[in-house]
PDB file of C-alpha atoms and ligand atoms in Angstrom:
ATOM      1  CA  MET A 204       0.456  15.900 -17.207  1.00 61.00           C
ATOM      2  CA  ALA A 205       1.743  19.180 -14.782  1.00 87.00           C
ATOM      3  CA  VAL A 206       2.539  17.331 -11.672  1.00 95.00           C
ATOM      4  CA  ASN A 207       3.692  19.395  -9.038  1.00 93.00           C
ATOM      5  CA  ILE A 208       7.085  18.405  -7.154  1.00 98.00           C
ATOM      6  CA  LYS A 209       6.890  19.450  -3.351  1.00 98.00           C
ATOM      7  CA  SER A 210       9.430  21.486  -1.995  1.00 98.00           C
ATOM      8  CA  PRO A 211      11.420  20.284   1.440  1.00 98.00           C
ATOM      9  CA  ASP A 212       8.902  23.249   3.796  1.00 98.00           C
ATOM     10  CA  GLU A 213       5.771  21.840   1.649  1.00 98.00           C
ATOM     11  CA  ILE A 214       6.784  18.092   2.762  1.00 98.00           C
ATOM     12  CA  GLN A 215       7.523  18.967   6.068  1.00 98.00           C
ATOM     13  CA  LYS A 216       3.541  20.639   5.844  1.00 98.00           C
ATOM     14  CA  MET A 217       2.330  17.158   3.916  1.00 98.00           C
ATOM     15  CA  ARG A 218       3.989  15.082   6.991  1.00 98.00           C
ATOM     16  CA  THR A 219       2.509  16.949  10.082  1.00 99.00           C
ATOM     17  CA  ALA A 220      -1.042  16.676   7.955  1.00 99.00           C
ATOM     18  CA  GLY A 221      -0.526  13.070   7.225  1.00 99.00           C
ATOM     19  CA  ARG A 222       0.375  12.051  10.935  1.00 99.00           C
ATOM     20  CA  LEU A 223      -2.466  14.002  11.811  1.00 99.00           C
ATOM     21  CA  ALA A 224      -4.773  12.045   9.475  1.00 99.00           C
ATOM     22  CA  ALA A 225      -3.664   8.622  10.943  1.00 99.00           C
ATOM     23  CA  GLU A 226      -4.377   9.520  14.280  1.00 99.00           C
ATOM     24  CA  VAL A 227      -7.547  10.652  13.473  1.00 99.00           C
ATOM     25  CA  LEU A 228      -7.888   6.687  12.881  1.00 99.00           C
ATOM     26  CA  ASP A 229      -5.844   6.029  15.780  1.00 99.00           C
ATOM     27  CA  PHE A 230      -8.630   8.132  18.007  1.00 99.00           C
ATOM     28  CA  ILE A 231     -11.446   6.431  16.716  1.00 99.00           C
ATOM     29  CA  GLU A 232     -10.640   2.273  16.391  1.00 98.00           C
ATOM     30  CA  PRO A 233     -11.772   1.717  20.165  1.00 98.00           C
ATOM     31  CA  HIS A 234     -15.819   3.511  19.120  1.00 98.00           C
ATOM     32  CA  VAL A 235     -15.696   0.497  16.249  1.00 99.00           C
ATOM     33  CA  LYS A 236     -18.099  -1.955  17.814  1.00 98.00           C
ATOM     34  CA  PRO A 237     -21.496  -3.285  17.579  1.00 98.00           C
ATOM     35  CA  GLY A 238     -24.401  -0.939  18.218  1.00 98.00           C
ATOM     36  CA  VAL A 239     -22.128   2.317  16.863  1.00 98.00           C
ATOM     37  CA  MET A 240     -24.041   4.324  13.859  1.00 99.00           C
ATOM     38  CA  THR A 241     -21.746   5.507  11.708  1.00 99.00           C
ATOM     39  CA  GLY A 242     -22.931   8.649  12.108  1.00 99.00           C
ATOM     40  CA  ASP A 243     -21.633   8.611  15.479  1.00 99.00           C
ATOM     41  CA  LEU A 244     -18.389   8.108  14.545  1.00 99.00           C
ATOM     42  CA  ASP A 245     -18.568  11.271  11.996  1.00 99.00           C
ATOM     43  CA  ARG A 246     -19.320  13.500  14.674  1.00 99.00           C
ATOM     44  CA  LEU A 247     -16.658  11.614  17.284  1.00 99.00           C
ATOM     45  CA  CYS A 248     -13.996  12.511  14.704  1.00 99.00           C
ATOM     46  CA  HIS A 249     -15.378  15.857  13.668  1.00 99.00           C
ATOM     47  CA  ASP A 250     -15.312  17.205  16.765  1.00 99.00           C
ATOM     48  CA  TYR A 251     -11.527  15.343  16.998  1.00 99.00           C
ATOM     49  CA  MET A 252     -10.277  16.856  14.408  1.00 99.00           C
ATOM     50  CA  VAL A 253     -12.127  20.736  14.973  1.00 98.00           C
ATOM     51  CA  GLY A 254     -11.616  20.696  18.456  1.00 98.00           C
ATOM     52  CA  HIS A 255      -9.023  18.587  19.198  1.00 98.00           C
ATOM     53  CA  GLN A 256      -6.514  18.854  16.535  1.00 98.00           C
ATOM     54  CA  ARG A 257      -7.506  22.058  14.871  1.00 98.00           C
ATOM     55  CA  THR A 258      -7.726  20.544  11.831  1.00 99.00           C
ATOM     56  CA  THR A 259     -10.734  20.894   9.156  1.00 99.00           C
ATOM     57  CA  PRO A 260     -12.127  17.817   7.716  1.00 99.00           C
ATOM     58  CA  ALA A 261     -11.534  17.971   3.910  1.00 99.00           C
ATOM     59  CA  PRO A 262     -14.693  15.733   2.918  1.00 99.00           C
ATOM     60  CA  LEU A 263     -17.387  18.193   4.218  1.00 98.00           C
ATOM     61  CA  ASN A 264     -19.362  19.589   1.803  1.00 98.00           C
ATOM     62  CA  TYR A 265     -16.034  19.197  -1.018  1.00 98.00           C
ATOM     63  CA  ALA A 266     -17.701  19.052  -3.958  1.00 98.00           C
ATOM     64  CA  PRO A 267     -16.489  18.153  -7.034  1.00 96.00           C
ATOM     65  CA  PRO A 268     -17.705  19.012 -10.455  1.00 95.00           C
ATOM     66  CA  GLY A 269     -20.629  16.478 -10.911  1.00 93.00           C
ATOM     67  CA  TYR A 270     -21.293  15.720  -6.926  1.00 97.00           C
ATOM     68  CA  GLN A 271     -23.299  17.446  -4.729  1.00 97.00           C
ATOM     69  CA  PRO A 272     -21.485  18.623  -1.749  1.00 98.00           C
ATOM     70  CA  PHE A 273     -20.522  15.621   1.085  1.00 98.00           C
ATOM     71  CA  PRO A 274     -22.004  15.966   3.965  1.00 98.00           C
ATOM     72  CA  ARG A 275     -20.165  14.679   6.361  1.00 99.00           C
ATOM     73  CA  SER A 276     -16.420  14.843   8.017  1.00 99.00           C
ATOM     74  CA  ILE A 277     -15.652  11.046   6.902  1.00 99.00           C
ATOM     75  CA  CYS A 278     -16.682   8.240   4.530  1.00 99.00           C
ATOM     76  CA  THR A 279     -17.630   4.453   6.726  1.00 99.00           C
ATOM     77  CA  SER A 280     -17.902   1.871   3.960  1.00 99.00           C
ATOM     78  CA  VAL A 281     -19.435  -1.157   5.465  1.00 99.00           C
ATOM     79  CA  ASN A 282     -19.601  -4.567   4.267  1.00 99.00           C
ATOM     80  CA  HIS A 283     -20.233  -3.949   0.196  1.00 98.00           C
ATOM     81  CA  VAL A 284     -20.049  -0.335   0.126  1.00 99.00           C
ATOM     82  CA  VAL A 285     -16.789   0.328  -1.998  1.00 99.00           C
ATOM     83  CA  CYS A 286     -15.862   3.725  -1.150  1.00 99.00           C
ATOM     84  CA  HIS A 287     -18.017   7.279  -0.276  1.00 98.00           C
ATOM     85  CA  GLY A 288     -20.207   5.342   2.187  1.00 99.00           C
ATOM     86  CA  VAL A 289     -21.739   8.493   3.675  1.00 98.00           C
ATOM     87  CA  PRO A 290     -22.417   7.990   7.698  1.00 99.00           C
ATOM     88  CA  GLY A 291     -25.859   8.169   9.100  1.00 98.00           C
ATOM     89  CA  ASP A 292     -27.935   5.961  11.157  1.00 98.00           C
ATOM     90  CA  LYS A 293     -26.697   2.823  10.142  1.00 98.00           C
ATOM     91  CA  LYS A 294     -26.073   0.677  13.129  1.00 98.00           C
ATOM     92  CA  LEU A 295     -22.254  -2.058  13.022  1.00 99.00           C
ATOM     93  CA  LYS A 296     -23.127  -5.287  13.593  1.00 98.00           C
ATOM     94  CA  ALA A 297     -20.907  -8.080  14.976  1.00 98.00           C
ATOM     95  CA  GLY A 298     -19.507  -9.874  11.784  1.00 98.00           C
ATOM     96  CA  ASP A 299     -19.139  -5.915   9.765  1.00 99.00           C
ATOM     97  CA  ILE A 300     -16.299  -4.329   8.458  1.00 99.00           C
ATOM     98  CA  ILE A 301     -16.175  -0.673   7.543  1.00 99.00           C
ATOM     99  CA  ASN A 302     -13.013   1.461   5.814  1.00 99.00           C
ATOM    100  CA  ILE A 303     -12.823   4.760   6.953  1.00 99.00           C
ATOM    101  CA  ASP A 304     -11.382   6.902   5.668  1.00 99.00           C
ATOM    102  CA  ILE A 305     -10.096  10.643   7.190  1.00 99.00           C
ATOM    103  CA  THR A 306      -8.560  13.400   4.989  1.00 99.00           C
ATOM    104  CA  VAL A 307      -7.872  16.759   7.135  1.00 99.00           C
ATOM    105  CA  ILE A 308      -6.630  19.917   6.412  1.00 99.00           C
ATOM    106  CA  LYS A 309      -3.968  21.127   8.060  1.00 99.00           C
ATOM    107  CA  ASP A 310      -1.995  24.596   7.147  1.00 98.00           C
ATOM    108  CA  GLY A 311      -2.911  24.289   4.046  1.00 98.00           C
ATOM    109  CA  TYR A 312      -1.828  20.858   3.191  1.00 99.00           C
ATOM    110  CA  HIS A 313      -3.756  17.632   2.455  1.00 99.00           C
ATOM    111  CA  GLY A 314      -3.214  14.598   4.640  1.00 99.00           C
ATOM    112  CA  ASP A 315      -5.132  11.289   3.000  1.00 99.00           C
ATOM    113  CA  THR A 316      -5.565   7.985   4.978  1.00 99.00           C
ATOM    114  CA  SER A 317      -7.978   5.060   5.075  1.00 99.00           C
ATOM    115  CA  ARG A 318      -8.032   1.464   7.095  1.00 99.00           C
ATOM    116  CA  MET A 319     -10.635  -1.163   7.523  1.00 99.00           C
ATOM    117  CA  PHE A 320     -11.595  -2.535  10.709  1.00 99.00           C
ATOM    118  CA  TYR A 321     -13.582  -5.665  12.410  1.00 99.00           C
ATOM    119  CA  VAL A 322     -17.198  -5.171  14.259  1.00 98.00           C
ATOM    120  CA  GLY A 323     -16.773  -7.805  16.550  1.00 98.00           C
ATOM    121  CA  GLN A 324     -15.264 -11.146  14.941  1.00 98.00           C
ATOM    122  CA  PRO A 325     -15.508 -10.663  10.683  1.00 98.00           C
ATOM    123  CA  SER A 326     -15.856 -14.336   9.412  1.00 98.00           C
ATOM    124  CA  ILE A 327     -12.618 -16.047   7.312  1.00 98.00           C
ATOM    125  CA  GLN A 328     -13.550 -14.767   3.814  1.00 98.00           C
ATOM    126  CA  ALA A 329     -14.200 -11.063   5.516  1.00 98.00           C
ATOM    127  CA  ARG A 330     -10.583 -11.240   7.194  1.00 98.00           C
ATOM    128  CA  ARG A 331      -9.025 -12.451   3.749  1.00 98.00           C
ATOM    129  CA  LEU A 332     -10.270  -9.546   1.867  1.00 99.00           C
ATOM    130  CA  CYS A 333      -9.334  -7.344   4.129  1.00 98.00           C
ATOM    131  CA  GLU A 334      -5.836  -8.367   4.771  1.00 98.00           C
ATOM    132  CA  THR A 335      -4.905  -9.335   0.858  1.00 98.00           C
ATOM    133  CA  THR A 336      -6.356  -5.553   0.368  1.00 98.00           C
ATOM    134  CA  CYS A 337      -3.933  -3.561   2.812  1.00 98.00           C
ATOM    135  CA  GLU A 338      -0.998  -6.483   1.062  1.00 98.00           C
ATOM    136  CA  CYS A 339      -2.705  -4.853  -2.030  1.00 98.00           C
ATOM    137  CA  MET A 340      -1.703  -0.912  -0.893  1.00 98.00           C
ATOM    138  CA  TRP A 341       2.026  -2.184   0.863  1.00 98.00           C
ATOM    139  CA  LEU A 342       3.109  -3.982  -2.760  1.00 98.00           C
ATOM    140  CA  GLY A 343       1.890  -0.760  -4.315  1.00 98.00           C
ATOM    141  CA  ILE A 344       3.748   1.551  -1.979  1.00 98.00           C
ATOM    142  CA  ALA A 345       7.009  -0.891  -1.769  1.00 98.00           C
ATOM    143  CA  ALA A 346       7.679  -0.085  -5.879  1.00 98.00           C
ATOM    144  CA  VAL A 347       7.903   3.629  -5.608  1.00 98.00           C
ATOM    145  CA  ARG A 348      10.636   4.970  -6.223  1.00 98.00           C
ATOM    146  CA  PRO A 349      12.471   7.426  -8.624  1.00 98.00           C
ATOM    147  CA  GLY A 350      12.555   6.087 -11.709  1.00 98.00           C
ATOM    148  CA  ALA A 351       9.761   3.380 -11.472  1.00 98.00           C
ATOM    149  CA  CYS A 352       6.486   4.247 -13.595  1.00 98.00           C
ATOM    150  CA  LEU A 353       3.099   3.877 -12.162  1.00 98.00           C
ATOM    151  CA  GLY A 354       2.125   1.294 -14.194  1.00 98.00           C
ATOM    152  CA  ASP A 355       4.323  -0.860 -11.880  1.00 98.00           C
ATOM    153  CA  VAL A 356       2.645   0.491  -8.865  1.00 98.00           C
ATOM    154  CA  GLY A 357      -0.877  -0.157 -10.632  1.00 98.00           C
ATOM    155  CA  TYR A 358       0.891  -3.548 -11.489  1.00 98.00           C
ATOM    156  CA  ALA A 359       1.651  -4.928  -8.374  1.00 98.00           C
ATOM    157  CA  ILE A 360      -1.652  -4.428  -6.898  1.00 98.00           C
ATOM    158  CA  GLN A 361      -3.434  -5.985  -9.286  1.00 98.00           C
ATOM    159  CA  ASP A 362      -1.713  -9.281  -9.909  1.00 98.00           C
ATOM    160  CA  HIS A 363      -1.553  -9.596  -5.798  1.00 98.00           C
ATOM    161  CA  ALA A 364      -5.516  -8.882  -5.802  1.00 98.00           C
ATOM    162  CA  GLU A 365      -6.473 -11.465  -8.952  1.00 98.00           C
ATOM    163  CA  ARG A 366      -3.819 -14.527  -8.006  1.00 98.00           C
ATOM    164  CA  HIS A 367      -6.562 -14.053  -4.749  1.00 98.00           C
ATOM    165  CA  GLY A 368      -9.115 -14.861  -7.189  1.00 98.00           C
ATOM    166  CA  TYR A 369     -10.339 -10.661  -6.310  1.00 99.00           C
ATOM    167  CA  SER A 370     -10.863  -7.952  -8.543  1.00 98.00           C
ATOM    168  CA  VAL A 371      -9.763  -4.407  -8.228  1.00 99.00           C
ATOM    169  CA  VAL A 372     -12.704  -1.677  -9.533  1.00 99.00           C
ATOM    170  CA  ARG A 373     -11.114   0.593 -12.313  1.00 98.00           C
ATOM    171  CA  GLU A 374     -13.629   3.775 -11.638  1.00 98.00           C
ATOM    172  CA  PHE A 375     -11.739   4.935  -8.467  1.00 98.00           C
ATOM    173  CA  CYS A 376      -8.110   5.706  -8.704  1.00 98.00           C
ATOM    174  CA  GLY A 377      -4.912   7.295  -5.954  1.00 99.00           C
ATOM    175  CA  HIS A 378      -4.304  11.124  -6.667  1.00 98.00           C
ATOM    176  CA  GLY A 379      -1.835  13.455  -6.027  1.00 98.00           C
ATOM    177  CA  ILE A 380      -2.276  15.301  -3.205  1.00 98.00           C
ATOM    178  CA  GLY A 381      -0.925  18.866  -1.617  1.00 98.00           C
ATOM    179  CA  THR A 382      -2.816  21.958  -1.135  1.00 98.00           C
ATOM    180  CA  LYS A 383      -5.826  20.462  -3.028  1.00 98.00           C
ATOM    181  CA  PHE A 384      -7.285  16.988  -1.837  1.00 98.00           C
ATOM    182  CA  HIS A 385      -7.449  15.652  -5.524  1.00 98.00           C
ATOM    183  CA  GLU A 386      -4.654  16.844  -7.822  1.00 98.00           C
ATOM    184  CA  GLU A 387      -2.632  14.886 -11.010  1.00 98.00           C
ATOM    185  CA  PRO A 388      -1.399  12.474 -11.522  1.00 98.00           C
ATOM    186  CA  GLN A 389      -3.908   9.962 -11.328  1.00 98.00           C
ATOM    187  CA  VAL A 390      -3.024   6.913  -9.619  1.00 98.00           C
ATOM    188  CA  LEU A 391      -4.551   3.423 -10.862  1.00 98.00           C
ATOM    189  CA  HIS A 392      -4.823   0.736  -9.408  1.00 99.00           C
ATOM    190  CA  TYR A 393      -3.975  -1.665 -11.981  1.00 99.00           C
ATOM    191  CA  GLY A 394      -1.022  -1.503 -15.451  1.00 98.00           C
ATOM    192  CA  ARG A 395       1.003  -2.789 -16.957  1.00 98.00           C
ATOM    193  CA  PRO A 396       4.754  -2.158 -16.022  1.00 98.00           C
ATOM    194  CA  GLY A 397       7.032  -0.559 -17.087  1.00 98.00           C
ATOM    195  CA  THR A 398       4.187   2.261 -18.431  1.00 98.00           C
ATOM    196  CA  GLY A 399       2.781   5.798 -17.226  1.00 98.00           C
ATOM    197  CA  LEU A 400       4.549   8.342 -15.237  1.00 98.00           C
ATOM    198  CA  MET A 401       7.814   8.369 -13.937  1.00 98.00           C
ATOM    199  CA  LEU A 402       7.651   9.042 -10.547  1.00 98.00           C
ATOM    200  CA  GLN A 403      10.290  11.764  -9.311  1.00 98.00           C
ATOM    201  CA  PRO A 404      11.528  12.685  -5.793  1.00 98.00           C
ATOM    202  CA  GLY A 405       9.026  15.040  -4.289  1.00 98.00           C
ATOM    203  CA  MET A 406       5.891  13.842  -6.216  1.00 98.00           C
ATOM    204  CA  THR A 407       2.978  13.305  -3.276  1.00 98.00           C
ATOM    205  CA  PHE A 408       0.065  11.125  -4.063  1.00 99.00           C
ATOM    206  CA  THR A 409      -2.308   8.744  -2.327  1.00 99.00           C
ATOM    207  CA  ILE A 410      -2.596   4.593  -2.980  1.00 99.00           C
ATOM    208  CA  GLU A 411      -5.830   3.681  -1.860  1.00 99.00           C
ATOM    209  CA  PRO A 412      -6.700   0.550  -3.788  1.00 99.00           C
ATOM    210  CA  MET A 413     -10.716  -0.666  -3.581  1.00 99.00           C
ATOM    211  CA  ILE A 414     -10.494  -4.640  -3.656  1.00 99.00           C
ATOM    212  CA  ASN A 415     -13.667  -6.704  -4.851  1.00 99.00           C
ATOM    213  CA  ALA A 416     -14.333 -10.098  -3.651  1.00 98.00           C
ATOM    214  CA  GLY A 417     -16.517 -11.004  -6.820  1.00 98.00           C
ATOM    215  CA  LYS A 418     -17.011  -8.743  -9.834  1.00 98.00           C
ATOM    216  CA  PRO A 419     -15.458  -5.451 -10.438  1.00 98.00           C
ATOM    217  CA  ASP A 420     -18.637  -3.578 -11.394  1.00 98.00           C
ATOM    218  CA  ILE A 421     -19.783  -1.045  -9.134  1.00 98.00           C
ATOM    219  CA  ARG A 422     -22.729   1.236  -8.906  1.00 98.00           C
ATOM    220  CA  GLN A 423     -24.203   4.420  -7.115  1.00 98.00           C
ATOM    221  CA  LEU A 424     -26.441   5.185  -4.965  1.00 98.00           C
ATOM    222  CA  ALA A 425     -29.437   7.531  -5.134  1.00 97.00           C
ATOM    223  CA  ASP A 426     -27.275   9.984  -2.363  1.00 97.00           C
ATOM    224  CA  GLY A 427     -25.574  10.612  -5.473  1.00 97.00           C
ATOM    225  CA  TRP A 428     -21.844   9.740  -3.072  1.00 98.00           C
ATOM    226  CA  THR A 429     -22.065   6.357  -1.883  1.00 98.00           C
ATOM    227  CA  ILE A 430     -20.462   3.670  -4.386  1.00 98.00           C
ATOM    228  CA  VAL A 431     -21.238  -0.283  -3.651  1.00 99.00           C
ATOM    229  CA  THR A 432     -20.765  -3.539  -5.538  1.00 99.00           C
ATOM    230  CA  LYS A 433     -23.265  -4.672  -8.478  1.00 98.00           C
ATOM    231  CA  ASP A 434     -22.707  -8.000  -7.010  1.00 98.00           C
ATOM    232  CA  HIS A 435     -23.151  -7.418  -3.598  1.00 98.00           C
ATOM    233  CA  SER A 436     -20.189  -9.279  -2.511  1.00 98.00           C
ATOM    234  CA  LEU A 437     -18.294  -7.415  -0.360  1.00 98.00           C
ATOM    235  CA  SER A 438     -15.601  -4.745  -0.830  1.00 99.00           C
ATOM    236  CA  ALA A 439     -12.178  -3.138   1.228  1.00 99.00           C
ATOM    237  CA  GLN A 440      -9.862  -0.790   0.416  1.00 99.00           C
ATOM    238  CA  TRP A 441      -6.740   1.022   2.410  1.00 99.00           C
ATOM    239  CA  GLU A 442      -5.027   4.229   1.641  1.00 99.00           C
ATOM    240  CA  HIS A 443      -1.416   5.704   2.517  1.00 98.00           C
ATOM    241  CA  THR A 444      -0.115   9.206   1.429  1.00 99.00           C
ATOM    242  CA  VAL A 445       3.687   8.551   0.332  1.00 98.00           C
ATOM    243  CA  LEU A 446       6.123  10.626  -0.907  1.00 98.00           C
ATOM    244  CA  VAL A 447       8.612   9.632  -3.747  1.00 98.00           C
ATOM    245  CA  THR A 448      11.951   9.700  -1.505  1.00 98.00           C
ATOM    246  CA  ALA A 449      15.844  10.081  -3.504  1.00 98.00           C
ATOM    247  CA  ASP A 450      16.469   6.079  -3.116  1.00 96.00           C
ATOM    248  CA  GLY A 451      12.215   4.879  -2.388  1.00 98.00           C
ATOM    249  CA  PHE A 452       9.372   5.763  -0.723  1.00 98.00           C
ATOM    250  CA  GLU A 453       8.158   7.441   2.831  1.00 98.00           C
ATOM    251  CA  VAL A 454       5.059   6.539   3.967  1.00 98.00           C
ATOM    252  CA  LEU A 455       3.339  10.167   5.312  1.00 98.00           C
ATOM    253  CA  THR A 456       0.290   8.744   6.780  1.00 99.00           C
ATOM    254  CA  LEU A 457       1.957   6.656  10.435  1.00 98.00           C
ATOM    255  CA  SER A 458       1.212   7.344  13.188  1.00 98.00           C
ATOM    256  CA  ALA A 459       1.605   4.941  16.492  1.00 98.00           C
ATOM    257  CA  GLY A 460      -1.160   3.022  15.738  1.00 98.00           C
ATOM    258  CA  ALA A 461      -0.559   2.414  12.609  1.00 98.00           C
ATOM    259  CA  PRO A 462      -0.706  -1.347  11.797  1.00 98.00           C
ATOM    260  CA  ALA A 463       3.065  -2.042  10.343  1.00 97.00           C
ATOM    261  CA  ALA A 464       3.709  -2.880   7.054  1.00 96.00           C
ATOM    262  CA  PRO A 465       3.749  -6.778   5.850  1.00 95.00           C
ATOM    263  CA  ALA A 466       6.044  -8.967   5.469  1.00 88.00           C
ATOM    264  CA  LEU A 467       5.530  -9.380   1.851  1.00 87.00           C
ATOM    265  CA  ALA A 468       6.326  -6.029   0.966  1.00 85.00           C
ATOM    266  CA  LYS A 469       9.364  -4.925   2.895  1.00 77.00           C
ATOM    267  CA  ARG A 470      12.527  -4.440   0.350  1.00 63.00           C
ATOM    268  CA  PRO A 471      15.181  -6.828   0.563  1.00 58.00           C
ATOM    269  CA  GLU A 472      18.135  -4.516   2.720  1.00 54.00           C
TER     270      GLU A 472
HETATM  271  N1  LIG B 187     -10.902  10.883   0.795  1.00 97.91           N
HETATM  272  C1  LIG B 187     -11.375  10.096  -0.752  1.00 97.91           C
HETATM  273  C2  LIG B 187      -9.951   9.802  -1.024  1.00 97.91           C
HETATM  274  O1  LIG B 187      -9.270   9.003  -0.780  1.00 97.91           O
HETATM  275  C3  LIG B 187     -12.471  11.426  -1.383  1.00 97.91           C
HETATM  276  C4  LIG B 187     -13.960  11.129  -0.755  1.00 97.91           C
HETATM  277  S1  LIG B 187     -14.280  12.150  -1.050  1.00 97.91           S
HETATM  278  C5  LIG B 187     -15.444  12.955  -0.071  1.00 97.91           C
HETATM  279  O2  LIG B 187      -9.905  10.198  -1.890  1.00 97.91           O
HETATM  280  F1  LIG B 187     -16.339  14.228  -0.466  1.00 97.91           F
HETATM  281  F2  LIG B 187     -16.036  11.701  -0.585  1.00 97.91           F
HETATM  282  F3  LIG B 187     -15.189  12.717   1.363  1.00 97.91           F
HETATM  283 CO1  LIG B 188      -7.837   9.923  -1.240  1.00 97.91          CO
HETATM  284 CO1  LIG B 189      -9.186   9.285   0.838  1.00 97.91          CO
END
């Protein structure tokens, strides 16, 4: 596996791209309200990225092998949509949960992050799914350090999700990131401790678990992009871009408005 190690200069560019991606989420949060269309969120984010940040929205026209070019600048995944929801004329209503996934390019480098947002008041079940999925992401992040393995990351995520009676989506994973949107390694959100690639300082990758309230099975819609749960159960996802440092990790996609890490994922001092 050719996993590329970023130089200090590249890491500085990744920090900038990561912060800018997170700031798009900060910017859009107050607009996530009942009656707003997902296409409105896309236009607002697109204009903020291109007009204000001078970043490039990486999803727009992104076409990995076997896919049509993605037609929008962000992904908006509502309720039973797992990921890659295409913004359009869908109107948000009170009680919906929505993942907004932002990837920007600045100075040739990518920053990739997503959060869950509540539209009005969520149900108790929806809130619990979103919070637990956020904890899963942070437990995966907390497992990152030189000498740890990707299986340790996947195991931490899977164990926490399954203890809550949830299931981990297997078909999509985190990914190395840098001058390319998706590069090696693949970061699975399930696994066994002590297996898989060993982490080294200078690696940058995303951790982005998709967790379903029901069964893990998914289906792709006819638009070629939108992924939904087969059983129509709710699904949640959170994503950060992380750097492996000499003694642990640095989260590159933090911003003033980024939710803090939950207590259970904090490492003892
Ligand atoms: N941002 C997604 C990820 O976390 C990828 C979206 S691909 C797109 O990897 F084309 F749908 F934008
Ligand atoms: Co990603
Ligand atoms: Co993403």
